[in-house]
Short mmCIF file of C-alpha atoms in Angstrom, two decimals:
data_model
loop_
_atom_site.label_atom_id
_atom_site.label_comp_id
_atom_site.label_asym_id
_atom_site.label_seq_id
_atom_site.Cartn_x
_atom_site.Cartn_y
_atom_site.Cartn_z
CA MET A 5 72.21 21.34 24.52
CA THR A 6 69.83 22.21 27.31
CA ASP A 7 69.19 19.56 29.95
CA LEU A 8 67.46 16.31 28.99
CA VAL A 9 63.52 16.34 28.26
CA TYR A 10 62.89 12.64 28.60
CA TYR A 11 59.57 12.75 29.45
CA ASP A 12 56.66 12.02 27.44
CA ASP A 13 55.00 15.10 28.16
CA THR A 14 57.27 17.30 28.43
CA ILE A 15 58.23 17.73 25.24
CA GLU A 16 55.80 19.92 23.36
CA ASP A 17 54.98 20.73 20.05
CA ASP A 18 56.00 24.61 19.62
CA GLY A 19 56.00 25.05 15.71
CA TYR A 20 56.17 21.46 14.79
CA ALA A 21 52.66 21.19 13.29
CA ALA A 22 53.86 24.52 10.71
CA LEU A 23 56.89 22.26 9.44
CA SER A 24 54.59 20.49 6.91
CA GLN A 25 50.79 19.77 7.85
CA SER A 26 50.44 16.95 7.20
CA MET A 27 52.93 15.28 10.38
CA GLN A 28 50.82 13.37 12.71
CA TYR A 29 52.18 13.50 15.98
CA SER A 30 50.36 10.36 17.35
CA ASN A 31 53.21 8.80 14.82
CA VAL A 32 56.09 9.84 16.70
CA LEU A 33 56.60 7.27 19.46
CA PHE A 34 58.96 8.69 22.48
CA GLY A 35 59.99 4.83 22.34
CA ASP A 36 61.77 5.00 19.10
CA TYR A 37 61.69 8.27 18.84
CA TYR A 38 64.47 8.96 16.17
CA ARG A 39 63.66 5.45 14.12
CA THR A 40 60.05 7.80 14.50
CA LEU A 41 60.40 10.57 13.90
CA LEU A 42 62.31 10.32 11.57
CA GLY A 43 60.04 7.86 9.71
CA GLU A 44 57.18 10.85 9.84
CA ALA A 45 59.54 13.15 8.67
CA LEU A 46 60.29 11.58 5.33
CA ARG A 47 56.99 10.33 4.98
CA CYS A 48 55.19 13.94 4.79
CA GLY A 49 58.51 15.39 2.12
CA TYR A 50 60.02 17.49 5.56
CA PHE A 51 62.84 14.99 4.45
CA ASP A 52 63.36 13.92 0.70
CA LYS A 53 64.35 10.21 -0.16
CA GLU A 54 67.73 11.21 -0.75
CA PHE A 55 67.97 11.75 2.73
CA GLY A 56 66.32 9.43 4.07
CA ASP A 57 69.49 6.66 2.19
CA ALA A 58 72.01 8.18 3.86
CA SER A 59 70.67 8.64 7.11
CA ARG A 60 70.23 4.19 6.45
CA ARG A 61 73.48 4.48 5.22
CA ASP A 62 74.78 5.85 7.94
CA LEU A 63 73.07 3.92 10.49
CA GLY A 64 74.51 1.01 8.20
CA ASN A 65 77.63 1.93 8.77
CA ALA A 66 77.35 2.28 12.41
CA LEU A 67 75.57 -0.53 13.07
CA ALA A 68 78.53 -2.68 10.98
CA SER A 69 81.39 -0.90 12.78
CA LEU A 70 79.42 -2.05 16.19
CA ILE A 71 79.31 -5.84 15.09
CA THR A 72 82.99 -5.78 14.26
CA GLU A 73 83.77 -4.37 17.46
CA PHE A 74 81.61 -7.10 19.43
CA THR A 75 83.08 -9.75 17.90
CA GLY A 76 86.12 -8.57 18.36
CA GLY A 77 86.65 -8.75 14.42
CA GLU A 78 86.46 -12.46 15.01
CA SER A 79 83.39 -13.27 13.17
CA THR A 80 81.97 -11.87 9.62
CA SER A 81 78.10 -12.63 10.87
CA VAL A 82 75.72 -12.61 13.50
CA LEU A 83 72.58 -13.39 14.28
CA GLN A 84 69.77 -11.86 13.31
CA ASP A 85 68.86 -10.98 16.98
CA THR A 86 72.35 -9.84 17.91
CA ALA A 87 71.68 -7.59 14.79
CA ASN A 88 68.87 -6.29 16.28
CA GLU A 89 69.40 -5.54 19.37
CA LEU A 90 73.12 -4.05 18.73
CA PHE A 91 70.49 -1.79 16.28
CA ALA A 92 68.41 -1.05 19.20
CA SER A 93 71.49 0.31 21.31
CA ILE A 94 72.40 2.97 18.75
CA LEU A 95 68.98 4.05 18.09
CA TYR A 96 68.58 4.21 21.98
CA ASN A 97 71.41 6.48 21.49
CA LEU A 98 69.91 8.63 19.17
CA ASP A 99 66.51 8.96 20.87
CA VAL A 100 69.13 10.11 23.73
CA ARG A 101 70.17 12.60 21.85
CA LEU A 102 67.29 14.01 20.74
CA MET A 103 65.21 14.21 23.67
CA PHE A 104 67.52 16.08 24.87
CA GLU A 105 65.84 18.74 22.63
CA SER A 106 62.66 20.27 23.92
CA SER A 107 60.31 19.82 20.64
CA HIS A 108 59.71 17.74 17.88
CA SER A 109 60.80 20.54 15.97
CA LYS A 110 64.14 21.16 17.19
CA ALA A 111 64.86 17.73 17.33
CA LEU A 112 64.18 17.84 13.60
CA ALA A 113 66.04 21.11 13.06
CA LEU A 114 69.01 18.51 14.95
CA ILE A 115 68.75 15.18 12.66
CA ALA A 116 68.63 18.32 9.66
CA GLU A 117 71.39 19.93 10.81
CA LYS A 118 73.61 16.64 12.22
CA ASP A 119 74.66 13.71 10.89
CA VAL A 120 74.34 9.85 12.43
CA PRO A 121 77.45 9.40 13.47
CA GLU A 122 77.55 12.50 15.03
CA LEU A 123 74.22 12.47 16.88
CA TYR A 124 75.24 8.79 17.83
CA TYR A 125 78.69 9.79 18.91
CA GLU A 126 76.55 13.15 20.97
CA GLY A 127 74.51 10.78 22.17
CA GLN A 128 76.54 8.27 23.76
CA LYS A 129 78.02 10.54 25.70
CA LEU A 130 74.89 11.79 27.09
CA VAL A 131 74.16 8.32 27.70
CA GLU A 132 78.04 8.15 30.15
CA ARG A 133 76.87 11.05 31.46
CA LEU A 134 73.10 9.71 32.57
CA VAL A 135 75.18 6.97 34.03
CA VAL A 136 76.93 9.36 36.06
CA GLU A 137 74.03 10.82 37.64
CA SER A 138 72.67 7.67 38.39
CA VAL A 139 75.04 6.37 39.97
CA GLY A 140 74.58 10.37 41.90
CA LEU A 141 71.41 10.05 42.54
CA LEU A 142 71.71 6.57 44.45
CA VAL A 143 74.03 7.78 46.67
CA LYS A 144 71.17 10.28 47.00
CA ALA A 145 68.12 7.68 47.46
CA ARG A 146 70.70 5.55 50.29
CA SER A 147 71.26 8.85 52.29
CA THR A 148 67.55 9.79 52.76
CA ARG A 149 66.88 5.86 52.88
CA ILE A 150 63.10 5.83 54.93
CA ALA A 151 64.13 4.95 58.61
CA VAL A 152 61.74 2.07 58.07
CA SER A 153 62.67 -2.04 57.06
CA ASP A 154 61.16 -3.05 54.12
CA LYS A 155 62.41 -6.57 52.71
CA SER A 156 61.97 -5.53 48.68
CA TYR A 157 62.73 -1.51 49.74
CA ASP A 158 66.65 -3.21 50.83
CA ALA A 159 67.18 -5.14 48.38
CA MET A 160 66.45 -2.56 45.79
CA LEU A 161 68.06 0.17 47.07
CA ASP A 162 70.85 -1.93 48.87
CA GLY A 163 71.67 -4.55 45.19
CA GLU A 164 69.29 -4.40 42.55
CA ILE A 165 69.99 -0.98 41.80
CA LYS A 166 73.76 -0.67 42.29
CA SER A 167 73.59 -3.86 40.16
CA TRP A 168 72.25 -3.18 37.25
CA ILE A 169 74.26 0.32 36.63
CA TYR A 170 77.45 -2.01 37.77
CA ARG A 171 76.43 -4.54 35.31
CA TYR A 172 75.10 -1.60 32.55
CA ASP A 173 76.05 -2.47 28.69
CA LYS A 174 76.75 1.81 27.48
CA ARG A 175 78.11 0.40 24.39
CA PHE A 176 76.19 -3.01 22.49
CA PHE A 177 73.06 -2.66 24.83
CA ALA A 178 72.15 0.66 25.61
CA HIS A 179 68.89 0.24 25.13
CA ARG A 180 68.61 -2.98 28.12
CA THR A 181 66.11 -2.45 30.90
CA ARG A 182 65.96 -4.31 33.36
CA ARG A 183 63.12 -3.16 35.51
CA SER A 184 62.40 -3.16 39.75
CA SER A 185 61.32 -6.54 40.45
CA GLY A 186 60.18 -6.39 42.93
CA TYR A 187 59.24 -2.68 44.23
CA GLN A 188 58.02 -0.26 42.25
CA THR A 189 57.57 3.17 42.75
CA CYS A 190 53.79 5.04 43.07
CA LEU A 191 54.92 7.03 39.99
CA GLY A 192 55.50 4.63 37.10
CA CYS A 193 58.89 5.09 34.45
CA GLY A 194 56.31 5.06 31.30
CA ARG A 195 57.86 3.59 28.32
CA LEU A 196 61.20 4.34 29.37
CA ARG A 197 63.97 1.88 28.87
CA GLY A 198 68.27 1.41 28.97
CA ILE A 199 69.53 3.86 32.17
CA LEU A 200 66.69 6.86 31.37
CA TYR A 201 64.48 4.26 33.87
CA VAL A 202 67.05 4.11 35.99
CA LYS A 203 67.15 7.77 36.36
CA LYS A 204 63.58 7.86 36.45
CA TYR A 205 62.90 5.47 38.65
CA LEU A 206 65.78 6.68 41.62
CA GLU A 207 63.77 10.56 40.96
CA ASN A 208 61.08 8.31 42.14
CA LEU A 209 62.13 7.23 44.72
CA ILE A 210 64.26 9.52 46.73
CA ALA A 211 61.01 11.93 46.00
CA GLU A 212 59.05 9.13 48.01
CA ASN A 213 61.84 9.26 50.12
CA LYS A 214 61.82 12.89 51.15
CA TYR A 215 57.95 12.87 51.41
CA VAL A 216 57.87 9.41 53.99
CA ASN A 217 60.70 10.46 56.26
CA LYS A 218 58.92 13.73 56.74
CA PHE A 219 56.84 11.26 59.45
CA ASP A 220 57.68 9.49 62.01
CA PRO A 221 59.71 6.69 61.65
CA ASP A 222 57.63 4.93 64.54
CA ALA A 223 54.81 5.62 63.00
CA ILE A 224 55.52 4.41 59.70
CA GLY A 225 57.31 1.58 61.35
CA GLU A 226 53.67 0.49 63.02
CA LEU A 227 52.27 1.40 59.37
CA CYS A 228 53.91 -0.88 57.36
CA PHE A 229 54.21 -3.48 60.41
CA ASP A 230 50.04 -3.77 60.74
CA TYR A 231 50.16 -3.75 57.07
CA ALA A 232 52.49 -7.00 56.56
CA LEU A 233 50.75 -8.81 59.46
CA ALA A 234 47.45 -7.89 57.80
CA ARG A 235 48.58 -9.53 54.78
CA GLY A 236 50.50 -12.79 56.74
CA ASN A 237 53.76 -11.63 55.37
CA GLU A 238 56.56 -11.75 57.74
CA TYR A 239 57.08 -8.52 60.20
CA ASN A 240 59.44 -6.40 56.92
CA ASN A 241 58.23 -7.21 54.23
CA THR A 242 54.56 -4.81 53.35
CA GLY A 243 54.76 -6.11 49.61
CA SER A 244 53.85 -3.19 49.00
CA ASN A 245 54.66 0.51 48.39
CA VAL A 246 55.79 1.80 51.09
CA PHE A 247 55.61 5.81 49.94
CA SER A 248 51.61 4.63 48.69
CA LEU A 249 50.58 2.73 51.91
CA VAL A 250 51.04 6.68 53.54
CA LEU A 251 49.56 8.68 50.83
CA LEU A 252 46.00 6.00 50.59
CA ASN A 253 46.36 6.25 54.50
CA GLN A 254 45.82 9.61 54.35
CA THR A 255 43.71 10.39 51.37
CA VAL A 256 41.18 7.90 52.77
CA ARG A 257 41.66 9.88 56.87
CA TYR A 258 40.77 12.82 54.75
CA ILE A 259 38.38 11.61 52.74
CA SER A 260 36.63 9.71 56.04
CA GLY A 261 36.01 13.68 57.40
CA GLU A 262 39.42 13.10 59.29
CA GLU A 263 40.82 16.78 57.67
CA ASP A 264 44.47 16.17 59.61
CA ARG A 265 47.42 14.69 57.77
CA ASP A 266 47.59 11.87 60.04
CA VAL A 267 48.79 8.21 58.90
CA VAL A 268 47.22 6.38 61.13
CA LEU A 269 43.60 4.39 60.20
CA ARG A 270 41.27 3.18 61.83
CA SER A 271 37.96 0.40 61.01
CA HIS A 272 35.49 3.10 61.55
CA ASN A 273 37.69 6.11 58.48
CA VAL A 274 37.78 2.69 56.82
CA ARG A 275 33.52 2.83 56.78
CA ASP A 276 32.82 6.33 56.71
CA ALA A 277 35.76 6.45 53.47
CA VAL A 278 33.68 3.82 51.33
CA ARG A 279 30.39 4.77 52.81
CA ARG A 280 31.10 8.31 51.23
CA LEU A 281 32.21 7.05 48.29
CA ARG A 282 30.11 4.41 47.84
CA LYS A 283 27.74 8.34 47.24
CA LEU A 284 29.86 9.03 44.33
CA GLN A 285 30.50 9.27 41.10
CA ASP A 286 33.85 8.62 39.08
CA GLY A 287 34.31 12.32 37.78
CA GLU A 288 33.40 13.20 41.99
CA MET A 289 36.11 10.17 43.41
CA ARG A 290 38.71 11.45 41.25
CA SER A 291 37.92 15.34 42.13
CA LEU A 292 37.88 14.56 45.94
CA VAL A 293 40.93 12.53 45.93
CA ALA A 294 42.60 15.28 44.00
CA ASP A 295 41.38 17.35 46.64
CA ALA A 296 42.72 15.44 49.97
CA LEU A 297 46.16 14.81 48.16
CA ALA A 298 46.24 19.07 47.86
CA PHE A 299 45.30 19.53 51.07
CA ILE A 300 47.68 16.86 52.66
CA THR A 301 50.88 18.08 50.99
CA ASP A 302 51.47 20.36 47.48
CA ASP A 303 54.38 18.45 47.35
CA ALA A 304 54.45 18.38 42.95
CA TYR A 305 56.18 14.29 42.80
CA VAL A 306 52.53 13.59 45.04
CA SER A 307 50.13 16.04 42.93
CA LYS A 308 51.71 13.70 40.04
CA CYS A 309 50.66 10.82 41.69
CA SER A 310 46.54 11.96 42.02
CA ASN A 311 45.92 9.36 39.56
CA THR A 312 47.38 6.17 40.49
CA ILE A 313 46.22 6.68 43.81
CA TRP A 314 42.49 7.51 42.27
CA ARG A 315 42.64 4.69 40.20
CA ARG A 316 43.52 2.68 43.55
CA ILE A 317 40.81 3.83 45.40
CA ASP A 318 38.08 3.36 42.69
CA GLU A 319 38.79 -0.61 42.08
CA ALA A 320 39.13 -0.93 45.83
CA VAL A 321 35.59 0.34 46.75
CA LYS A 322 34.54 -1.64 44.03
CA ASN A 323 35.63 -4.30 44.92
CA ASN A 324 35.05 -4.25 48.41
CA ARG A 325 38.51 -4.20 49.14
CA LEU A 326 39.34 -0.84 50.47
CA LYS A 327 40.53 -2.41 53.67
CA GLU A 328 43.22 -4.46 52.33
CA ILE A 329 45.03 -1.53 50.47
CA VAL A 330 45.43 0.41 53.29
CA SER A 331 47.53 0.15 57.30
CA VAL A 332 44.46 -0.26 59.34
CA GLY A 333 45.82 0.20 63.42
CA HIS A 334 44.34 -1.24 66.30
CA ASP A 335 41.03 0.01 67.46
CA ASN A 336 42.01 -0.31 71.08
CA ILE A 337 44.82 1.32 71.21
CA MET B 29 52.56 3.64 8.66
CA ARG B 30 55.47 4.49 7.88
CA SER B 31 58.02 2.62 6.87
CA LEU B 32 61.26 2.56 9.17
CA ILE B 33 64.59 1.72 8.92
CA THR B 34 65.05 -2.07 10.23
CA VAL B 35 67.83 -4.10 9.86
CA ASN B 36 66.72 -6.03 7.33
CA THR B 37 66.36 -3.13 5.28
CA ILE B 38 70.06 -1.73 5.54
CA PRO B 39 72.72 -3.48 3.67
CA LEU B 40 75.31 -4.86 5.10
CA SER B 41 76.64 -7.35 3.33
CA ASP B 42 77.73 -6.16 -0.29
CA PRO B 43 77.11 -8.81 -3.18
CA VAL B 44 79.76 -6.29 -5.40
CA LEU B 45 82.42 -6.76 -2.79
CA LEU B 46 81.87 -10.28 -2.75
CA LYS B 47 82.39 -11.18 -5.99
CA ASN B 48 85.32 -8.18 -6.24
CA ALA B 49 87.05 -10.40 -4.10
CA LEU B 50 85.93 -13.80 -5.65
CA VAL B 51 87.20 -12.67 -8.94
CA ASP B 52 90.45 -11.13 -6.85
CA LEU B 53 90.55 -14.88 -5.35
CA ASN B 54 91.50 -16.33 -9.04
CA GLY B 55 94.64 -15.62 -9.20
CA PHE B 56 96.02 -17.42 -6.07
CA LEU B 57 93.43 -20.83 -7.15
CA SER B 58 94.67 -20.67 -10.91
CA GLU B 59 97.92 -22.68 -7.98
CA TYR B 60 95.70 -25.32 -7.73
CA GLY B 61 94.46 -25.59 -11.28
CA LEU B 62 90.99 -24.31 -9.63
CA SER B 63 88.94 -21.39 -10.68
CA ILE B 64 86.00 -19.92 -10.40
CA THR B 65 84.04 -18.74 -12.71
CA ASP B 66 81.51 -15.27 -13.38
CA LYS B 67 78.14 -17.84 -13.38
CA GLN B 68 79.39 -19.76 -10.20
CA ILE B 69 80.28 -16.54 -9.17
CA LYS B 70 76.36 -15.87 -9.32
CA ARG B 71 75.19 -19.43 -7.50
CA LEU B 72 77.96 -18.55 -4.15
CA SER B 73 76.59 -15.10 -4.19
CA ASP B 74 72.64 -16.33 -4.19
CA ALA B 75 73.92 -19.24 -1.82
CA ARG B 76 75.49 -17.46 0.83
CA VAL B 77 71.92 -14.96 0.89
CA LYS B 78 70.17 -17.88 0.61
CA ALA B 79 72.38 -19.50 4.45
CA LEU B 80 72.01 -16.50 6.47
CA ARG B 81 68.48 -17.05 5.83
CA ALA B 82 68.25 -20.25 6.59
CA SER B 83 70.93 -19.91 9.88
CA GLY B 84 69.08 -16.35 10.92
CA ARG B 85 72.14 -14.59 10.58
CA ILE B 86 73.74 -10.67 8.59
CA GLU B 87 76.76 -10.83 7.51
CA LEU B 88 79.25 -8.17 6.81
CA GLY B 89 81.33 -6.39 3.84
CA GLU B 90 82.56 -10.00 1.52
CA GLY B 91 81.65 -12.28 4.34
CA ILE B 92 82.45 -15.53 4.44
CA VAL B 93 82.58 -17.25 1.29
CA PRO B 94 86.23 -15.95 0.18
CA VAL B 95 87.95 -17.57 3.10
CA LEU B 96 86.09 -20.57 2.38
CA ALA B 97 87.62 -20.15 -0.92
CA ARG B 98 90.95 -19.81 -0.63
CA GLU B 99 91.41 -22.39 2.97
CA PHE B 100 89.91 -25.30 0.71
CA SER B 101 91.75 -24.78 -2.56
CA SER B 102 94.61 -27.26 -0.82
CA CYS B 103 93.07 -29.75 0.51
CA LEU B 104 92.98 -33.00 -2.00
CA PHE B 105 89.40 -33.42 -2.33
CA VAL B 106 88.66 -30.16 -4.28
CA ASN B 107 89.26 -30.04 -8.19
CA GLU B 108 88.27 -27.84 -10.90
CA ASN B 109 84.44 -29.56 -11.46
CA ASN B 110 83.69 -29.79 -8.10
CA PHE B 111 85.18 -26.96 -6.13
CA ALA B 112 82.38 -24.13 -6.43
CA ASP B 113 79.80 -26.87 -5.37
CA VAL B 114 82.09 -27.93 -2.62
CA ILE B 115 82.07 -24.57 -0.84
CA GLU B 116 78.39 -24.03 -1.46
CA LYS B 117 77.66 -26.79 0.37
CA LEU B 118 80.75 -25.56 2.45
CA THR B 119 79.16 -22.27 3.26
CA TYR B 120 75.83 -23.61 4.57
CA ILE B 121 77.25 -25.51 6.66
CA PHE B 122 79.67 -23.02 7.91
CA PHE B 123 76.41 -20.98 9.13
CA GLU B 124 74.13 -23.56 10.52
CA VAL B 125 77.27 -24.23 12.78
CA LYS B 126 78.26 -20.88 13.49
CA THR B 127 74.23 -20.59 14.56
CA ALA B 128 74.28 -23.80 16.47
CA VAL B 129 77.13 -22.97 18.90
CA CYS B 130 75.93 -20.25 19.56
CA ASP B 131 78.81 -17.68 17.80
CA ARG B 132 81.22 -19.27 20.47
CA ILE B 133 84.13 -20.00 18.28
CA SER B 134 85.47 -17.50 15.89
CA ASP B 135 85.19 -17.74 12.38
CA LYS B 136 89.17 -18.51 12.01
CA ASP B 137 89.38 -21.58 14.01
CA LEU B 138 85.70 -22.52 12.95
CA VAL B 139 87.39 -22.68 9.62
CA ARG B 140 90.08 -24.35 10.98
CA LEU B 141 87.94 -27.15 12.28
CA MET B 142 86.67 -27.60 9.01
CA LYS B 143 88.78 -28.12 6.83
CA ASP B 144 90.68 -30.88 9.77
CA PHE B 145 86.94 -32.28 10.02
CA TYR B 146 87.25 -32.41 6.32
CA GLU B 147 90.24 -33.65 5.18
CA ASN B 148 90.49 -36.19 7.73
CA ARG B 149 87.18 -37.66 7.54
CA TYR B 150 87.17 -37.69 3.80
CA PHE B 151 90.92 -39.03 2.95
CA GLY B 152 91.04 -36.99 -0.23
CA PHE B 153 87.11 -38.01 -1.34
CA ALA B 154 85.19 -35.71 -1.74
CA GLY B 155 82.12 -37.42 0.41
CA ASN B 156 78.22 -35.97 1.03
CA PHE B 157 78.43 -33.05 3.34
CA GLY B 158 75.17 -32.75 4.57
CA GLU B 159 73.19 -32.23 8.12
CA ARG B 160 75.11 -35.16 10.12
CA ASP B 161 78.47 -33.16 9.41
CA VAL B 162 76.41 -29.97 11.26
CA ASP B 163 75.75 -31.95 14.05
CA VAL B 164 79.08 -33.76 14.34
CA LEU B 165 80.97 -30.49 14.07
CA VAL B 166 78.91 -28.92 16.78
CA LYS B 167 79.18 -31.80 19.37
CA LEU B 168 83.66 -31.36 18.13
CA ILE B 169 82.98 -27.20 19.13
CA GLU B 170 81.20 -27.69 22.39
CA LEU B 171 84.07 -30.59 23.39
CA GLU B 172 86.94 -28.40 22.35
CA LEU B 173 84.92 -25.31 24.22
CA ALA B 174 84.40 -27.60 27.48
CA GLY B 175 88.01 -28.42 27.97
CA LYS B 176 89.29 -25.28 27.69
#
């Protein structure tokens, strides 16, 4: 078993098409991996009807056992909604197991090799492992926290995530996602659900902490303070992602013609950047942002954020709001 | 796009298991002068499907019908003529109540409560079963749960 491969763009298509020419990649959804992969394999004849019936029967047995466990053996029936949720939990465990394979063809081979109970058991073990890993990541995220007090960042790191992991029901509702309500990371977590979402969120957060911590805490503190006040918020409430704020400031500074890695922006920087950006087409603006980020850092996480940063700048320029998405310092200082 | 496996496409409640359980129960029922015919078994099996659908539930294995038949066989208001009708109506009421109280009561406790309710309310007379009974039973359960 290899490491978890749960990012949509990293499960490669090796040999998948060769299995059957009629299989369509677009029919396989990562948010519903086992079912859609099996469904597609059945549709194009990679598995026969008998195999499909056996899988259905095995899933039924797994669901019946889980319902009995859920009701403590005290009820022979449950609400349809409850049954759907429990079924989604079983499928989630199967999805996690298959996502540890590095390609669709390997995942299909695994479905052919192992029956549902075996895959389900292995999926449960992996989910348990992911919970432990997430706890480790939370500890790391807290120990590398940014040295600036931000209300939603602190609330998320000190309470929200811990509470989420503590309350995570890996048995009956493993698929449930309680997304961070107050503090979003710059790079999203795609369509990940359950513990996969939490793990990805924490990985993003650690990458953002690492980047922001490279700067002088006083400079970051001032940047957040100015941004919060400009929005009429409390001094410690930016209401935004701190990492994005730093990156946007650096990018706009670079675009304004200041070829350094500083985070400080003045009004004239924003004016110069707007003037330059307005002359560019979408494609040009996109590559300028990518160039800016490449100049600023070679951090892998930052380069993945290129599209997000470009979209925010593009939208802000079109709506004449660039000044509102960055933190502009006092010109007289 | 292809059809995916869903809860609705998985046969969780087995009509054969229900049939076998009710056939096996006939020996026990005969002690009370009761029996269930094949035709009645078919009717009860269909009633279970309709009742589950109406109350938005799914059931495992043979389900609650044989339990209701066994428990209510000793009631004074059932006889050879109305037994299957009574069990059919009780099946609807059982699932309705179970859904209305969001599964906060076990099968065993609900059957016990229903038996007490019907024995004390009808005093051996097979009265009308209806929607109002569901409301009363739900209120009784709420009171019992609140008292715990």
